[in-house]
PDB file of C-alpha atoms in Angstrom:
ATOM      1  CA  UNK A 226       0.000   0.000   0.000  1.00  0.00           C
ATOM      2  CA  UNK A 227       1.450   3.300  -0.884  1.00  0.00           C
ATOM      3  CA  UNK A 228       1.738   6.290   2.019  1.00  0.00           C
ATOM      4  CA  UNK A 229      -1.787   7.580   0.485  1.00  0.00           C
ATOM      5  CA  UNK A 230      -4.508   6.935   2.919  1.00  0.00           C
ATOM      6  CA  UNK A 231      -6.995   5.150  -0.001  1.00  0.00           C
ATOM      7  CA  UNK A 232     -10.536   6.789  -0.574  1.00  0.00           C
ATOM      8  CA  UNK A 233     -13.569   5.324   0.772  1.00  0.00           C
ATOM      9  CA  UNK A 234     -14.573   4.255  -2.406  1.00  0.00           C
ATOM     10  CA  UNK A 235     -10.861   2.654  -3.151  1.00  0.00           C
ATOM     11  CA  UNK A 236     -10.992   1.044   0.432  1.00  0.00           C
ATOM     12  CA  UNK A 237     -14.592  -0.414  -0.157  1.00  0.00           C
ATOM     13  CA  UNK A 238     -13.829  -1.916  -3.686  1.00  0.00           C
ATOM     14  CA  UNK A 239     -10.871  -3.537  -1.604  1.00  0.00           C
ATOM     15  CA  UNK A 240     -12.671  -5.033   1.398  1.00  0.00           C
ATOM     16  CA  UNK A 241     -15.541  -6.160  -1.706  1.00  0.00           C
ATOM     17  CA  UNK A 242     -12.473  -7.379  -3.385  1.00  0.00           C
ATOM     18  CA  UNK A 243     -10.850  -9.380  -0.483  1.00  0.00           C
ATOM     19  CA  UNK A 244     -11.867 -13.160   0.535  1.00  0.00           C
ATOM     20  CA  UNK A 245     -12.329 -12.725   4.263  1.00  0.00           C
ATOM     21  CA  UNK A 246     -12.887  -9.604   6.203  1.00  0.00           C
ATOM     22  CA  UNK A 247     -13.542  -8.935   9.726  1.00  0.00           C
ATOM     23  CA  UNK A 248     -16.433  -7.102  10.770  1.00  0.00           C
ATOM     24  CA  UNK A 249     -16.948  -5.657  14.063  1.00  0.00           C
ATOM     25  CA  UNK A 250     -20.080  -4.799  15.765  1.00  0.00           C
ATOM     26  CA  UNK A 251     -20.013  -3.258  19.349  1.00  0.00           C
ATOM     27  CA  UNK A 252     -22.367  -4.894  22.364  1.00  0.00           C
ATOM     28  CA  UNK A 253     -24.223  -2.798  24.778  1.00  0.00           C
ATOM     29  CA  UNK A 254     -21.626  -1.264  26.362  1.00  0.00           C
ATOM     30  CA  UNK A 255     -19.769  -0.348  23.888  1.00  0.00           C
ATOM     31  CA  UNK A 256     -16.954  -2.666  23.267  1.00  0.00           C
ATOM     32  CA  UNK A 257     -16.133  -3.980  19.430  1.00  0.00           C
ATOM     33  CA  UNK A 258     -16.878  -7.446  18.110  1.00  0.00           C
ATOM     34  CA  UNK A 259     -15.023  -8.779  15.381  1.00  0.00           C
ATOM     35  CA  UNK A 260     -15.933 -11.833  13.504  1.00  0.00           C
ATOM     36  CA  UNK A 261     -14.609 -13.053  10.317  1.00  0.00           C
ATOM     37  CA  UNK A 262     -16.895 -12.768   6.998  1.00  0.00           C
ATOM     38  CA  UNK A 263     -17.707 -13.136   3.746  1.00  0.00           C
ATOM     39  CA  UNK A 264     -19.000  -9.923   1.810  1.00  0.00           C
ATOM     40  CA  UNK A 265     -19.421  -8.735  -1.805  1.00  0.00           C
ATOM     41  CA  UNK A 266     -19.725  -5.435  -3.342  1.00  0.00           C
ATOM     42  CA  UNK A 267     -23.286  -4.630  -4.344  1.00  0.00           C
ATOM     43  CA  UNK A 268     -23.295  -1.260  -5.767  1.00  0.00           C
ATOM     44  CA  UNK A 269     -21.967   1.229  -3.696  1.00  0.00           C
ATOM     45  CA  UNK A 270     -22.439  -1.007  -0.173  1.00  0.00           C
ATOM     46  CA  UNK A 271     -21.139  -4.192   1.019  1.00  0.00           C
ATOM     47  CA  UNK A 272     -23.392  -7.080   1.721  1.00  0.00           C
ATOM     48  CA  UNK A 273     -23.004 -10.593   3.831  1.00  0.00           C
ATOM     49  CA  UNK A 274     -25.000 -13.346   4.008  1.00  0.00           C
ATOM     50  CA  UNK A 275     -25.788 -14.548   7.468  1.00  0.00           C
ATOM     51  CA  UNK A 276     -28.064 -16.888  10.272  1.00  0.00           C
ATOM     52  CA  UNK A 277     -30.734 -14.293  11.157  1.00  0.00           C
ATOM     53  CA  UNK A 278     -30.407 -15.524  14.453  1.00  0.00           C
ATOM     54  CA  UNK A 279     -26.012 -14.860  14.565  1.00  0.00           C
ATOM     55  CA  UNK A 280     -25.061 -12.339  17.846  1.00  0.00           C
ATOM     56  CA  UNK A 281     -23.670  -9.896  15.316  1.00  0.00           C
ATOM     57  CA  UNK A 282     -27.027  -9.989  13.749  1.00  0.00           C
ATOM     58  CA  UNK A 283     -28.945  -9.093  16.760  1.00  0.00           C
ATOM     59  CA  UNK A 284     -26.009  -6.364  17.602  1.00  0.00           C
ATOM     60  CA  UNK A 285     -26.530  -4.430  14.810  1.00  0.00           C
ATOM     61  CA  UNK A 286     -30.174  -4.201  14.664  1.00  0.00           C
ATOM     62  CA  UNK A 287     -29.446  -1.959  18.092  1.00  0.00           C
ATOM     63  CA  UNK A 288     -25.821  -0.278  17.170  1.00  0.00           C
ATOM     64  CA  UNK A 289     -25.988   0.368  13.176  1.00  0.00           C
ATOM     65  CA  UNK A 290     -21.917   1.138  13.341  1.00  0.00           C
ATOM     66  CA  UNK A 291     -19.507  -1.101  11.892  1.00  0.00           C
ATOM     67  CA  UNK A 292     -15.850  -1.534  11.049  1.00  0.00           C
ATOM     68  CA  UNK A 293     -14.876  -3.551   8.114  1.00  0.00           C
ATOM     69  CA  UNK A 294     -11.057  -4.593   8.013  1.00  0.00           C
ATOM     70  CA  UNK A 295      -9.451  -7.136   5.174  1.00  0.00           C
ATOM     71  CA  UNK A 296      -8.215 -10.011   7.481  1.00  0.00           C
ATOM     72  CA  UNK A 297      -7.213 -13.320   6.983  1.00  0.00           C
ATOM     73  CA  UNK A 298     -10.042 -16.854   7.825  1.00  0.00           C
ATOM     74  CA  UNK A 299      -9.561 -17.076  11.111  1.00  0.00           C
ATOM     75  CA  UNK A 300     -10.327 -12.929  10.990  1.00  0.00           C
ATOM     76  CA  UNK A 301      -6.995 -11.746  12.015  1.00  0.00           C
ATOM     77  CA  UNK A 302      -6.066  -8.525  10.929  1.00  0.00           C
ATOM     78  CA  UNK A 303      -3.089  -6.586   9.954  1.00  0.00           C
ATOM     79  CA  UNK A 304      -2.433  -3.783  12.560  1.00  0.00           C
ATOM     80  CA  UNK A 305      -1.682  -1.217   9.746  1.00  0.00           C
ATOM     81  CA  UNK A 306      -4.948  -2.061   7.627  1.00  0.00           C
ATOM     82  CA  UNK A 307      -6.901   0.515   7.031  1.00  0.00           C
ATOM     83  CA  UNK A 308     -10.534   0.261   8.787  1.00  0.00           C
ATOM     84  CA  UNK A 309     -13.627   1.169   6.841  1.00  0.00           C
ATOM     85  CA  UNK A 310     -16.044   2.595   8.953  1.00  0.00           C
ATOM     86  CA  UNK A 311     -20.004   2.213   8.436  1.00  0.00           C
ATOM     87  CA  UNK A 312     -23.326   1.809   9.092  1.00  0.00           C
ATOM     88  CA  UNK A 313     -25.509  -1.560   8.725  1.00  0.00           C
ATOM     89  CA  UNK A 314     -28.736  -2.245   8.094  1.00  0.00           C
ATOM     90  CA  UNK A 315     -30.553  -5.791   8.485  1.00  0.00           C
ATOM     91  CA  UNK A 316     -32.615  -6.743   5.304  1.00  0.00           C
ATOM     92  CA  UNK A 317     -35.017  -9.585   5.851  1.00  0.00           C
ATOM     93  CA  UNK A 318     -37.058  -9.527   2.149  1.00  0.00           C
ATOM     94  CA  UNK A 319     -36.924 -13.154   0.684  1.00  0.00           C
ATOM     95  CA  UNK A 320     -35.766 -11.501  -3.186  1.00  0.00           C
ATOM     96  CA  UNK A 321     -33.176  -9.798  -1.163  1.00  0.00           C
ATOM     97  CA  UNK A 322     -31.737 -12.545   0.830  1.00  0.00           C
ATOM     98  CA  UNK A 323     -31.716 -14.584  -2.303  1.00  0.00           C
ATOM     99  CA  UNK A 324     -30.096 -11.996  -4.327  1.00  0.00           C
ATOM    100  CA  UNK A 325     -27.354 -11.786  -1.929  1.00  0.00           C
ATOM    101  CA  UNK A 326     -26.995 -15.392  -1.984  1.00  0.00           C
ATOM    102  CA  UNK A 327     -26.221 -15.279  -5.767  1.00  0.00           C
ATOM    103  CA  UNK A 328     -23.656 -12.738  -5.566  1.00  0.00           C
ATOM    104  CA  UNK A 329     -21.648 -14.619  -2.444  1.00  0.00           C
ATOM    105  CA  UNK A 330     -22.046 -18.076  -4.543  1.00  0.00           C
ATOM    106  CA  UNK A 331     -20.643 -16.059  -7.567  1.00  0.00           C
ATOM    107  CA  UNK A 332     -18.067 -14.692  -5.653  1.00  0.00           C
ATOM    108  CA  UNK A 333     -17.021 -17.988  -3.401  1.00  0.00           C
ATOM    109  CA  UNK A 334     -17.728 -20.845  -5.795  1.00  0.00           C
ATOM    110  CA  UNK A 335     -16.750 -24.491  -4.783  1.00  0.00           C
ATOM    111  CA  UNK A 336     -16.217 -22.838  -1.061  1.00  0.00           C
ATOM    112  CA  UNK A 337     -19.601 -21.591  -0.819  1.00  0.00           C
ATOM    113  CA  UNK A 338     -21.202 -24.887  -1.425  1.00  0.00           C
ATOM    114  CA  UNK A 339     -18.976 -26.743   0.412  1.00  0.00           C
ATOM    115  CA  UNK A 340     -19.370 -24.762   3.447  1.00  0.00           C
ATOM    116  CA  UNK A 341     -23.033 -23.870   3.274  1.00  0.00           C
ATOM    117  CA  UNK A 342     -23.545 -27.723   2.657  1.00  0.00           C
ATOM    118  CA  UNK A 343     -21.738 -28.288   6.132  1.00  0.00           C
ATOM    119  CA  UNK A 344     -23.453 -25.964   7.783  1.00  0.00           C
ATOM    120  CA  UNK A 345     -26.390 -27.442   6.726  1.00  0.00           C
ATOM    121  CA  UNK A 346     -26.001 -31.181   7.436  1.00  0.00           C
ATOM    122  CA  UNK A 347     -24.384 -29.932  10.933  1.00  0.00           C
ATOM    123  CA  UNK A 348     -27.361 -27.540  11.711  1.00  0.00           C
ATOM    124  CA  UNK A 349     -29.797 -30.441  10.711  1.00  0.00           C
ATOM    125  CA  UNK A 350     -30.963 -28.026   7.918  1.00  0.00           C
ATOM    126  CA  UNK A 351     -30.976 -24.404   6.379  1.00  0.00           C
ATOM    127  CA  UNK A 352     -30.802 -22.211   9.016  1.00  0.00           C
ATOM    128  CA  UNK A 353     -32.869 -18.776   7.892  1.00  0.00           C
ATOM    129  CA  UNK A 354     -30.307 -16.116   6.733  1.00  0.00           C
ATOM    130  CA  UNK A 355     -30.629 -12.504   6.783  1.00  0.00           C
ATOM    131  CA  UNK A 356     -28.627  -9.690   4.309  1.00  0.00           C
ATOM    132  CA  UNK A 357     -26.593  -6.927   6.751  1.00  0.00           C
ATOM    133  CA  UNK A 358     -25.909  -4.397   4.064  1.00  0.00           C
ATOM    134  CA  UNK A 359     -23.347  -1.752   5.261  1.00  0.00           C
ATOM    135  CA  UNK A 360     -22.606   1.418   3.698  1.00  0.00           C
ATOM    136  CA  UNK A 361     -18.965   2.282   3.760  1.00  0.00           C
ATOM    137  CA  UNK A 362     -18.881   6.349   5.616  1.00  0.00           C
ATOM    138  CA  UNK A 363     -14.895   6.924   6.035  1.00  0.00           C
ATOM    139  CA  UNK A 364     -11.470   5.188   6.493  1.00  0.00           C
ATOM    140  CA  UNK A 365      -9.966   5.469   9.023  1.00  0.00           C
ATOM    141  CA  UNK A 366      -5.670   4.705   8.361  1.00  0.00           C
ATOM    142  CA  UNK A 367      -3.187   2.992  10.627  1.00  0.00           C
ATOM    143  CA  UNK A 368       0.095   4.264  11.081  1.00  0.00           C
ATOM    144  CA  UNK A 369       3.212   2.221  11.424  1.00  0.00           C
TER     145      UNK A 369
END
């Protein structure tokens, strides 16, 4: 990365771009949450595909921040990463949900399916899943 803090825009294209990123909600009183995910660009916001009934779910539907930072599977993150700070929203409409799904099967491929099929035969069936669409606001840069 060159000494340029990126845009927002370049930063979201990025975390779209990247295979796992760690998102961070905050609990009730007030300290962060970060979980490794799966996202993909949809227009101008990021999306992820999760259970409705996931913690981080039920976090942001009372704190709309969030921080999305590239990280590695296990969601560990560089310490000089850039953050991308936003808001989230939890969409619930079937066409969405499925939409969503599309774009993270696109994205994922053989992973996906493997992993959703897990899941799946571990959770004794489809659990219901929920679309948190976040809209990227501002980075916010690391220094060394």
């Amino acid at each position: 990365m060159s000494d340029q803090s990126p845009t927002t825009d370049e930063l979201a294209r990025r975390v779209g771009e990247a295979k796992f990123v760690s998102l961070v909600t905050y609990k009730r009183d007030g300290s962060a949450v970060g979980a490794p995910m799966w996202v993909a660009q949809d227009g101008p916001d990021l999306v992820a595909w999760t259970p409705t009934e996931a913690w981080k779910v039920k976090r942001v539907r009372r704190d709309p921040r969030v921080v999305l930072i590239r990280s590695g599977r296990a969601g560990k993150v560089d310490p000089v990463e850039p953050s991308l700070l936003g808001t989230a929203v939890v969409e619930d409409a079937p066409e969405t949900v499925a939409r969503v799904e599309q774009l993270m099967r696109r994205k994922y491929g053989l992973e996906f399916i493997l992993i959703t099929t897990i899941e799946a035969v571990v959770a004794r069936g489809r659990k219901p899943r929920v679309v948190l669409r976040m809209s990227p606001q501002q980075v916010e840069s690391k220094g060394v």
